[in-house]
């Protein structure tokens, strides 16, 4: 695991965008796994800017989003469909038919639908680069604590903590989703490369458990220790509880010297 320590959220976004844009330039038909939430906003902003100012071309790329709330249609301003449109897709040249986001409109046949989402990922050749945030409870996607480390795309019941974390985005009085469709931990671990971003003190405990704690279904992100190509990009506040910060800095310096291709 590579741990890249950055000063603040702005630098985290820039570094993530640098890696994503390098992946798109190296393989225009790249398959990206995309995340929503406040953490990747800076990355999307930077990618939009690279598209406009440095002709970063997404026309051949494919995307699969991690998750969507059950019960929110694509036009609902709180849906992840809406988030992706307004923060990214409407500003770049992604081809509509290569964008995949789990449906929030389903009322039945969830398992069948989730199997078809997995099939679409397979048909696209698998995910080359998966972007993740991390929840305060260590979730990745909406894989809440005790999700099977082998889980696949499915309907997941949200914890009250997650519901509360998301309440701030929903207008007062609006019904708050209780469940989501999310890629599973097994689905995420199938990606060839994983970037996980974290900013702010509220994520420090989850980040420390994910990187330095035991692998446990109680902290979904700890499953990333099983993956051979994971990069954590975190700011100082989110890195606060890590015990090996100096060593991670040293690893980064030596990686630049010996195996710089790992940082491309
Ligand atoms: P956030 O969400 O980026 O809004 O903090 C991250 C997550 O819950 O995965």
PDB file of C-alpha atoms and ligand atoms in Angstrom:
ATOM      1  CA  UNK A   1       0.000   0.000   0.000  1.00  0.00           C
ATOM      2  CA  UNK A   2       1.253   3.429  -0.863  1.00  0.00           C
ATOM      3  CA  UNK A   3       0.306   6.233   1.532  1.00  0.00           C
ATOM      4  CA  UNK A   4       0.630   9.699   0.004  1.00  0.00           C
ATOM      5  CA  UNK A   5       0.444  12.460   2.598  1.00  0.00           C
ATOM      6  CA  UNK A   6      -0.712  15.861   1.376  1.00  0.00           C
ATOM      7  CA  UNK A   7      -1.090  19.212   3.069  1.00  0.00           C
ATOM      8  CA  UNK A   8      -4.792  19.779   2.534  1.00  0.00           C
ATOM      9  CA  UNK A   9      -7.912  18.818   0.604  1.00  0.00           C
ATOM     10  CA  UNK A  10      -6.911  20.905  -2.415  1.00  0.00           C
ATOM     11  CA  UNK A  11      -3.649  18.982  -2.818  1.00  0.00           C
ATOM     12  CA  UNK A  12      -5.474  15.660  -2.367  1.00  0.00           C
ATOM     13  CA  UNK A  13      -7.821  16.563  -5.232  1.00  0.00           C
ATOM     14  CA  UNK A  14      -4.955  17.651  -7.459  1.00  0.00           C
ATOM     15  CA  UNK A  15      -2.921  14.498  -6.845  1.00  0.00           C
ATOM     16  CA  UNK A  16      -5.927  12.255  -7.483  1.00  0.00           C
ATOM     17  CA  UNK A  17      -6.711  14.139 -10.710  1.00  0.00           C
ATOM     18  CA  UNK A  18      -3.082  13.828 -11.801  1.00  0.00           C
ATOM     19  CA  UNK A  19      -3.259  10.029 -11.464  1.00  0.00           C
ATOM     20  CA  UNK A  20      -6.682   9.744 -13.139  1.00  0.00           C
ATOM     21  CA  UNK A  21      -5.653  11.975 -16.036  1.00  0.00           C
ATOM     22  CA  UNK A  22      -2.429   9.979 -16.533  1.00  0.00           C
ATOM     23  CA  UNK A  23      -4.531   6.787 -16.659  1.00  0.00           C
ATOM     24  CA  UNK A  24      -6.882   8.326 -19.250  1.00  0.00           C
ATOM     25  CA  UNK A  25      -3.989   9.541 -21.410  1.00  0.00           C
ATOM     26  CA  UNK A  26      -2.192   6.175 -21.178  1.00  0.00           C
ATOM     27  CA  UNK A  27      -5.352   4.235 -22.091  1.00  0.00           C
ATOM     28  CA  UNK A  28      -8.133   6.337 -23.650  1.00  0.00           C
ATOM     29  CA  UNK A  29     -10.564   3.395 -23.321  1.00  0.00           C
ATOM     30  CA  UNK A  30      -9.876   3.209 -19.579  1.00  0.00           C
ATOM     31  CA  UNK A  31     -12.626   1.864 -17.312  1.00  0.00           C
ATOM     32  CA  UNK A  32     -12.990   4.115 -14.261  1.00  0.00           C
ATOM     33  CA  UNK A  33     -14.780   3.286 -11.015  1.00  0.00           C
ATOM     34  CA  UNK A  34     -16.149   6.575  -9.680  1.00  0.00           C
ATOM     35  CA  UNK A  35     -17.190   7.804  -6.252  1.00  0.00           C
ATOM     36  CA  UNK A  36     -19.419  10.601  -4.982  1.00  0.00           C
ATOM     37  CA  UNK A  37     -19.334  12.585  -1.726  1.00  0.00           C
ATOM     38  CA  UNK A  38     -17.577  15.754  -0.670  1.00  0.00           C
ATOM     39  CA  UNK A  39     -14.078  14.236  -0.740  1.00  0.00           C
ATOM     40  CA  UNK A  40     -13.659  13.704  -4.525  1.00  0.00           C
ATOM     41  CA  UNK A  41     -15.143  17.113  -5.435  1.00  0.00           C
ATOM     42  CA  UNK A  42     -11.703  18.720  -5.792  1.00  0.00           C
ATOM     43  CA  UNK A  43     -10.584  15.866  -8.042  1.00  0.00           C
ATOM     44  CA  UNK A  44     -13.585  16.319 -10.345  1.00  0.00           C
ATOM     45  CA  UNK A  45     -13.022  20.070 -10.466  1.00  0.00           C
ATOM     46  CA  UNK A  46      -9.420  19.532 -11.492  1.00  0.00           C
ATOM     47  CA  UNK A  47     -10.361  16.900 -14.105  1.00  0.00           C
ATOM     48  CA  UNK A  48     -12.903  19.304 -15.622  1.00  0.00           C
ATOM     49  CA  UNK A  49     -10.213  21.955 -15.766  1.00  0.00           C
ATOM     50  CA  UNK A  50      -7.770  19.515 -17.430  1.00  0.00           C
ATOM     51  CA  UNK A  51     -10.479  18.642 -19.969  1.00  0.00           C
ATOM     52  CA  UNK A  52     -11.070  22.320 -20.796  1.00  0.00           C
ATOM     53  CA  UNK A  53      -7.513  23.624 -20.653  1.00  0.00           C
ATOM     54  CA  UNK A  54      -5.349  20.603 -21.478  1.00  0.00           C
ATOM     55  CA  UNK A  55      -7.675  18.649 -23.815  1.00  0.00           C
ATOM     56  CA  UNK A  56      -8.045  15.672 -21.513  1.00  0.00           C
ATOM     57  CA  UNK A  57     -10.309  13.438 -23.596  1.00  0.00           C
ATOM     58  CA  UNK A  58     -12.893  11.151 -21.947  1.00  0.00           C
ATOM     59  CA  UNK A  59     -14.715  10.266 -25.189  1.00  0.00           C
ATOM     60  CA  UNK A  60     -13.537   6.637 -25.196  1.00  0.00           C
ATOM     61  CA  UNK A  61     -13.587   6.084 -21.417  1.00  0.00           C
ATOM     62  CA  UNK A  62     -16.178   4.021 -19.521  1.00  0.00           C
ATOM     63  CA  UNK A  63     -17.336   4.614 -15.956  1.00  0.00           C
ATOM     64  CA  UNK A  64     -19.068   2.662 -13.224  1.00  0.00           C
ATOM     65  CA  UNK A  65     -20.218   4.484 -10.133  1.00  0.00           C
ATOM     66  CA  UNK A  66     -19.989   2.767  -6.793  1.00  0.00           C
ATOM     67  CA  UNK A  67     -23.456   3.340  -5.462  1.00  0.00           C
ATOM     68  CA  UNK A  68     -26.840   5.069  -5.447  1.00  0.00           C
ATOM     69  CA  UNK A  69     -29.580   5.582  -2.883  1.00  0.00           C
ATOM     70  CA  UNK A  70     -32.626   3.374  -3.197  1.00  0.00           C
ATOM     71  CA  UNK A  71     -35.671   5.569  -3.771  1.00  0.00           C
ATOM     72  CA  UNK A  72     -33.978   8.562  -5.410  1.00  0.00           C
ATOM     73  CA  UNK A  73     -34.559   8.937  -9.139  1.00  0.00           C
ATOM     74  CA  UNK A  74     -31.852  10.471 -11.365  1.00  0.00           C
ATOM     75  CA  UNK A  75     -33.495  13.904 -11.314  1.00  0.00           C
ATOM     76  CA  UNK A  76     -33.583  14.118  -7.548  1.00  0.00           C
ATOM     77  CA  UNK A  77     -30.963  16.750  -6.654  1.00  0.00           C
ATOM     78  CA  UNK A  78     -29.735  14.504  -3.804  1.00  0.00           C
ATOM     79  CA  UNK A  79     -29.187  11.457  -6.008  1.00  0.00           C
ATOM     80  CA  UNK A  80     -25.694  10.396  -6.994  1.00  0.00           C
ATOM     81  CA  UNK A  81     -26.862  10.524 -10.634  1.00  0.00           C
ATOM     82  CA  UNK A  82     -27.454  14.220 -10.152  1.00  0.00           C
ATOM     83  CA  UNK A  83     -24.166  14.669  -8.287  1.00  0.00           C
ATOM     84  CA  UNK A  84     -22.214  13.073 -11.140  1.00  0.00           C
ATOM     85  CA  UNK A  85     -24.000  15.090 -13.815  1.00  0.00           C
ATOM     86  CA  UNK A  86     -23.590  18.428 -12.109  1.00  0.00           C
ATOM     87  CA  UNK A  87     -20.038  17.952 -10.821  1.00  0.00           C
ATOM     88  CA  UNK A  88     -18.471  16.029 -13.675  1.00  0.00           C
ATOM     89  CA  UNK A  89     -20.274  14.519 -16.639  1.00  0.00           C
ATOM     90  CA  UNK A  90     -22.010  17.691 -17.853  1.00  0.00           C
ATOM     91  CA  UNK A  91     -18.610  19.444 -18.037  1.00  0.00           C
ATOM     92  CA  UNK A  92     -16.584  16.793 -19.899  1.00  0.00           C
ATOM     93  CA  UNK A  93     -16.986  14.703 -23.061  1.00  0.00           C
ATOM     94  CA  UNK A  94     -17.917  11.322 -21.577  1.00  0.00           C
ATOM     95  CA  UNK A  95     -20.109   9.319 -23.949  1.00  0.00           C
ATOM     96  CA  UNK A  96     -23.551   8.869 -22.330  1.00  0.00           C
ATOM     97  CA  UNK A  97     -23.780   5.192 -23.227  1.00  0.00           C
ATOM     98  CA  UNK A  98     -20.542   4.421 -21.406  1.00  0.00           C
ATOM     99  CA  UNK A  99     -21.670   5.935 -18.086  1.00  0.00           C
ATOM    100  CA  UNK A 100     -23.038   3.451 -15.540  1.00  0.00           C
ATOM    101  CA  UNK A 101     -24.562   4.406 -12.194  1.00  0.00           C
ATOM    102  CA  UNK A 102     -26.670   1.979 -10.145  1.00  0.00           C
ATOM    103  CA  UNK A 103     -30.373   2.747 -10.451  1.00  0.00           C
ATOM    104  CA  UNK A 104     -32.140   4.445  -7.551  1.00  0.00           C
ATOM    105  CA  UNK A 105     -35.515   3.843  -9.166  1.00  0.00           C
ATOM    106  CA  UNK A 106     -35.903   0.135  -8.480  1.00  0.00           C
ATOM    107  CA  UNK A 107     -38.647  -1.076  -6.165  1.00  0.00           C
ATOM    108  CA  UNK A 108     -38.180  -4.800  -6.703  1.00  0.00           C
ATOM    109  CA  UNK A 109     -35.837  -7.425  -8.243  1.00  0.00           C
ATOM    110  CA  UNK A 110     -32.758  -5.878  -6.648  1.00  0.00           C
ATOM    111  CA  UNK A 111     -30.662  -9.071  -6.864  1.00  0.00           C
ATOM    112  CA  UNK A 112     -31.325  -9.511 -10.555  1.00  0.00           C
ATOM    113  CA  UNK A 113     -30.455  -5.876 -11.238  1.00  0.00           C
ATOM    114  CA  UNK A 114     -27.243  -6.075  -9.191  1.00  0.00           C
ATOM    115  CA  UNK A 115     -26.131  -9.173 -11.083  1.00  0.00           C
ATOM    116  CA  UNK A 116     -26.633  -7.265 -14.339  1.00  0.00           C
ATOM    117  CA  UNK A 117     -24.483  -4.378 -12.989  1.00  0.00           C
ATOM    118  CA  UNK A 118     -21.709  -6.881 -12.246  1.00  0.00           C
ATOM    119  CA  UNK A 119     -22.129  -8.307 -15.765  1.00  0.00           C
ATOM    120  CA  UNK A 120     -21.755  -4.852 -17.305  1.00  0.00           C
ATOM    121  CA  UNK A 121     -18.467  -4.360 -15.438  1.00  0.00           C
ATOM    122  CA  UNK A 122     -17.233  -7.733 -16.703  1.00  0.00           C
ATOM    123  CA  UNK A 123     -18.317  -6.971 -20.281  1.00  0.00           C
ATOM    124  CA  UNK A 124     -16.382  -3.693 -20.156  1.00  0.00           C
ATOM    125  CA  UNK A 125     -13.247  -5.683 -19.274  1.00  0.00           C
ATOM    126  CA  UNK A 126     -13.183  -4.886 -15.536  1.00  0.00           C
ATOM    127  CA  UNK A 127     -12.334  -1.651 -13.745  1.00  0.00           C
ATOM    128  CA  UNK A 128      -8.834  -0.290 -14.410  1.00  0.00           C
ATOM    129  CA  UNK A 129      -8.833   2.450 -11.782  1.00  0.00           C
ATOM    130  CA  UNK A 130     -11.254   2.641  -8.875  1.00  0.00           C
ATOM    131  CA  UNK A 131     -11.681   5.896  -6.910  1.00  0.00           C
ATOM    132  CA  UNK A 132     -12.936   5.620  -3.337  1.00  0.00           C
ATOM    133  CA  UNK A 133     -13.780   7.844  -0.397  1.00  0.00           C
ATOM    134  CA  UNK A 134     -14.071   6.470   3.123  1.00  0.00           C
ATOM    135  CA  UNK A 135     -16.891   6.903   5.627  1.00  0.00           C
ATOM    136  CA  UNK A 136     -16.362   7.782   9.299  1.00  0.00           C
ATOM    137  CA  UNK A 137     -17.244   4.155  10.032  1.00  0.00           C
ATOM    138  CA  UNK A 138     -14.668   2.899   7.535  1.00  0.00           C
ATOM    139  CA  UNK A 139     -17.127   2.063   4.786  1.00  0.00           C
ATOM    140  CA  UNK A 140     -16.108   2.095   1.125  1.00  0.00           C
ATOM    141  CA  UNK A 141     -18.973   2.493  -1.305  1.00  0.00           C
ATOM    142  CA  UNK A 142     -21.907   1.826   0.994  1.00  0.00           C
ATOM    143  CA  UNK A 143     -20.341  -1.336   2.386  1.00  0.00           C
ATOM    144  CA  UNK A 144     -21.291  -0.706   5.974  1.00  0.00           C
ATOM    145  CA  UNK A 145     -19.504  -2.460   8.871  1.00  0.00           C
ATOM    146  CA  UNK A 146     -19.828  -6.258   8.766  1.00  0.00           C
ATOM    147  CA  UNK A 147     -20.271  -6.326   5.003  1.00  0.00           C
ATOM    148  CA  UNK A 148     -18.727  -9.534   3.709  1.00  0.00           C
ATOM    149  CA  UNK A 149     -15.239  -8.919   2.392  1.00  0.00           C
ATOM    150  CA  UNK A 150     -16.332 -11.043  -0.600  1.00  0.00           C
ATOM    151  CA  UNK A 151     -19.558  -9.084  -1.189  1.00  0.00           C
ATOM    152  CA  UNK A 152     -20.701  -8.154  -4.699  1.00  0.00           C
ATOM    153  CA  UNK A 153     -23.062  -5.441  -5.935  1.00  0.00           C
ATOM    154  CA  UNK A 154     -26.236  -5.625  -3.850  1.00  0.00           C
ATOM    155  CA  UNK A 155     -28.834  -3.727  -1.858  1.00  0.00           C
ATOM    156  CA  UNK A 156     -27.296  -2.614   1.452  1.00  0.00           C
ATOM    157  CA  UNK A 157     -29.068  -1.315   4.555  1.00  0.00           C
ATOM    158  CA  UNK A 158     -27.458   1.958   5.709  1.00  0.00           C
ATOM    159  CA  UNK A 159     -26.325   2.502   9.303  1.00  0.00           C
ATOM    160  CA  UNK A 160     -27.922   5.351  11.249  1.00  0.00           C
ATOM    161  CA  UNK A 161     -24.475   7.033  11.303  1.00  0.00           C
ATOM    162  CA  UNK A 162     -24.398   7.087   7.496  1.00  0.00           C
ATOM    163  CA  UNK A 163     -28.000   8.277   7.353  1.00  0.00           C
ATOM    164  CA  UNK A 164     -27.086  11.122   9.743  1.00  0.00           C
ATOM    165  CA  UNK A 165     -23.945  12.006   7.741  1.00  0.00           C
ATOM    166  CA  UNK A 166     -26.101  12.394   4.661  1.00  0.00           C
ATOM    167  CA  UNK A 167     -28.999  14.203   6.298  1.00  0.00           C
ATOM    168  CA  UNK A 168     -27.150  17.517   5.836  1.00  0.00           C
ATOM    169  CA  UNK A 169     -27.460  17.136   2.044  1.00  0.00           C
ATOM    170  CA  UNK A 170     -31.222  16.572   2.100  1.00  0.00           C
ATOM    171  CA  UNK A 171     -33.806  19.331   2.407  1.00  0.00           C
ATOM    172  CA  UNK A 172     -35.674  19.383   5.748  1.00  0.00           C
ATOM    173  CA  UNK A 173     -38.699  17.134   5.732  1.00  0.00           C
ATOM    174  CA  UNK A 174     -37.539  15.049   2.751  1.00  0.00           C
ATOM    175  CA  UNK A 175     -37.570  11.314   3.336  1.00  0.00           C
ATOM    176  CA  UNK A 176     -34.055  10.037   3.900  1.00  0.00           C
ATOM    177  CA  UNK A 177     -33.008   6.893   2.028  1.00  0.00           C
ATOM    178  CA  UNK A 178     -32.504   3.855   4.248  1.00  0.00           C
ATOM    179  CA  UNK A 179     -30.790   1.620   1.714  1.00  0.00           C
ATOM    180  CA  UNK A 180     -28.456   1.861  -1.241  1.00  0.00           C
ATOM    181  CA  UNK A 181     -27.352  -0.244  -4.164  1.00  0.00           C
ATOM    182  CA  UNK A 182     -23.589  -0.536  -3.816  1.00  0.00           C
ATOM    183  CA  UNK A 183     -20.734  -2.383  -5.431  1.00  0.00           C
ATOM    184  CA  UNK A 184     -19.474  -4.976  -2.959  1.00  0.00           C
ATOM    185  CA  UNK A 185     -16.049  -5.176  -1.377  1.00  0.00           C
ATOM    186  CA  UNK A 186     -15.267  -8.127  -3.661  1.00  0.00           C
ATOM    187  CA  UNK A 187     -16.302  -6.001  -6.659  1.00  0.00           C
ATOM    188  CA  UNK A 188     -14.003  -3.177  -5.530  1.00  0.00           C
ATOM    189  CA  UNK A 189     -11.074  -5.541  -4.900  1.00  0.00           C
ATOM    190  CA  UNK A 190     -11.355  -6.792  -8.510  1.00  0.00           C
ATOM    191  CA  UNK A 191     -10.263  -3.352  -9.808  1.00  0.00           C
ATOM    192  CA  UNK A 192      -6.715  -3.343 -11.149  1.00  0.00           C
ATOM    193  CA  UNK A 193      -5.739  -0.235  -9.232  1.00  0.00           C
ATOM    194  CA  UNK A 194      -7.425   1.583  -6.352  1.00  0.00           C
ATOM    195  CA  UNK A 195      -7.110   5.199  -5.201  1.00  0.00           C
ATOM    196  CA  UNK A 196      -8.711   6.062  -1.886  1.00  0.00           C
ATOM    197  CA  UNK A 197      -9.008   9.683  -0.787  1.00  0.00           C
ATOM    198  CA  UNK A 198      -9.604  11.053   2.701  1.00  0.00           C
ATOM    199  CA  UNK A 199      -9.591  14.553   4.126  1.00  0.00           C
ATOM    200  CA  UNK A 200     -10.387  16.065   7.499  1.00  0.00           C
ATOM    201  CA  UNK A 201     -10.095  15.041  11.164  1.00  0.00           C
ATOM    202  CA  UNK A 202     -13.427  13.216  11.139  1.00  0.00           C
ATOM    203  CA  UNK A 203     -11.835  10.545   8.924  1.00  0.00           C
ATOM    204  CA  UNK A 204      -8.619  10.101  10.950  1.00  0.00           C
ATOM    205  CA  UNK A 205      -9.794   7.134  13.037  1.00  0.00           C
ATOM    206  CA  UNK A 206     -11.221   5.278  10.036  1.00  0.00           C
ATOM    207  CA  UNK A 207      -8.060   5.921   7.984  1.00  0.00           C
ATOM    208  CA  UNK A 208      -5.806   4.605  10.784  1.00  0.00           C
ATOM    209  CA  UNK A 209      -7.903   1.455  11.157  1.00  0.00           C
ATOM    210  CA  UNK A 210      -7.989   0.913   7.391  1.00  0.00           C
ATOM    211  CA  UNK A 211      -4.206   1.243   6.954  1.00  0.00           C
ATOM    212  CA  UNK A 212      -2.773   0.030  10.255  1.00  0.00           C
ATOM    213  CA  UNK A 213      -5.561  -1.980  11.851  1.00  0.00           C
ATOM    214  CA  UNK A 214      -6.323  -5.657  11.382  1.00  0.00           C
ATOM    215  CA  UNK A 215      -8.318  -6.728   8.339  1.00  0.00           C
ATOM    216  CA  UNK A 216     -11.852  -6.883   9.588  1.00  0.00           C
ATOM    217  CA  UNK A 217     -15.350  -6.695   8.198  1.00  0.00           C
ATOM    218  CA  UNK A 218     -15.976  -4.164  10.993  1.00  0.00           C
ATOM    219  CA  UNK A 219     -13.900  -1.709   8.939  1.00  0.00           C
ATOM    220  CA  UNK A 220     -14.648  -2.358   5.263  1.00  0.00           C
ATOM    221  CA  UNK A 221     -11.710  -0.255   4.036  1.00  0.00           C
ATOM    222  CA  UNK A 222      -9.258  -2.556   5.863  1.00  0.00           C
ATOM    223  CA  UNK A 223     -10.006  -5.112   3.118  1.00  0.00           C
ATOM    224  CA  UNK A 224      -7.902  -2.916   0.826  1.00  0.00           C
ATOM    225  CA  UNK A 225      -4.831  -4.376   2.576  1.00  0.00           C
ATOM    226  CA  UNK A 226      -5.545  -7.491   0.484  1.00  0.00           C
ATOM    227  CA  UNK A 227      -5.162  -5.589  -2.804  1.00  0.00           C
ATOM    228  CA  UNK A 228      -1.744  -5.382  -4.504  1.00  0.00           C
ATOM    229  CA  UNK A 229      -2.094  -1.830  -5.900  1.00  0.00           C
ATOM    230  CA  UNK A 230      -3.755   0.615  -3.512  1.00  0.00           C
ATOM    231  CA  UNK A 231      -2.806   4.264  -3.032  1.00  0.00           C
ATOM    232  CA  UNK A 232      -4.200   6.247  -0.116  1.00  0.00           C
ATOM    233  CA  UNK A 233      -4.092  10.017  -0.746  1.00  0.00           C
ATOM    234  CA  UNK A 234      -4.830  11.802   2.512  1.00  0.00           C
ATOM    235  CA  UNK A 235      -4.406  15.229   4.011  1.00  0.00           C
ATOM    236  CA  UNK A 236      -2.681  16.011   7.316  1.00  0.00           C
ATOM    237  CA  UNK A 237      -5.905  16.026   9.301  1.00  0.00           C
ATOM    238  CA  UNK A 238      -6.986  12.615   8.017  1.00  0.00           C
ATOM    239  CA  UNK A 239      -3.463  11.254   8.624  1.00  0.00           C
ATOM    240  CA  UNK A 240      -3.468  12.457  12.222  1.00  0.00           C
ATOM    241  CA  UNK A 241      -3.951   9.040  13.895  1.00  0.00           C
ATOM    242  CA  UNK A 242      -1.452   7.080  11.770  1.00  0.00           C
ATOM    243  CA  UNK A 243       1.525   5.855  13.791  1.00  0.00           C
ATOM    244  CA  UNK A 244       3.905   5.312  10.847  1.00  0.00           C
ATOM    245  CA  UNK A 245       3.685   8.686   9.072  1.00  0.00           C
ATOM    246  CA  UNK A 246       7.470   9.152   8.836  1.00  0.00           C
ATOM    247  CA  UNK A 247       7.895   5.726   7.318  1.00  0.00           C
ATOM    248  CA  UNK A 248       5.178   6.428   4.709  1.00  0.00           C
ATOM    249  CA  UNK A 249       7.049   9.613   3.719  1.00  0.00           C
ATOM    250  CA  UNK A 250      10.267   7.595   3.406  1.00  0.00           C
ATOM    251  CA  UNK A 251       8.544   4.943   1.295  1.00  0.00           C
ATOM    252  CA  UNK A 252       7.297   7.683  -1.015  1.00  0.00           C
ATOM    253  CA  UNK A 253      10.774   9.218  -1.385  1.00  0.00           C
ATOM    254  CA  UNK A 254      12.324   5.805  -2.106  1.00  0.00           C
ATOM    255  CA  UNK A 255       9.532   4.908  -4.509  1.00  0.00           C
ATOM    256  CA  UNK A 256      10.297   8.109  -6.442  1.00  0.00           C
ATOM    257  CA  UNK A 257      13.943   7.007  -6.576  1.00  0.00           C
ATOM    258  CA  UNK A 258      13.607   3.270  -7.337  1.00  0.00           C
ATOM    259  CA  UNK A 259      10.180   2.607  -8.868  1.00  0.00           C
ATOM    260  CA  UNK A 260       8.751   5.951 -10.058  1.00  0.00           C
ATOM    261  CA  UNK A 261       6.404   4.125 -12.450  1.00  0.00           C
ATOM    262  CA  UNK A 262       4.306   3.199  -9.392  1.00  0.00           C
ATOM    263  CA  UNK A 263       3.532   6.891  -8.923  1.00  0.00           C
ATOM    264  CA  UNK A 264       2.558   7.583 -12.531  1.00  0.00           C
TER     265      UNK A 264
HETATM  266  P1  LIG B   1     -17.639  12.061   1.995  1.00  0.00           P
HETATM  267  O1  LIG B   1     -18.188  10.558   1.984  1.00  0.00           O
HETATM  268  O2  LIG B   1     -16.616  12.155   0.913  1.00  0.00           O
HETATM  269  O3  LIG B   1     -18.839  12.913   1.744  1.00  0.00           O
HETATM  270  O4  LIG B   1     -17.043  12.283   3.355  1.00  0.00           O
HETATM  271  C1  LIG B   1     -17.299   9.501   1.889  1.00  0.00           C
HETATM  272  C2  LIG B   1     -18.021   8.175   2.064  1.00  0.00           C
HETATM  273  O5  LIG B   1     -18.944   8.103   2.874  1.00  0.00           O
HETATM  274  O6  LIG B   1     -17.635   7.212   1.389  1.00  0.00           O
END
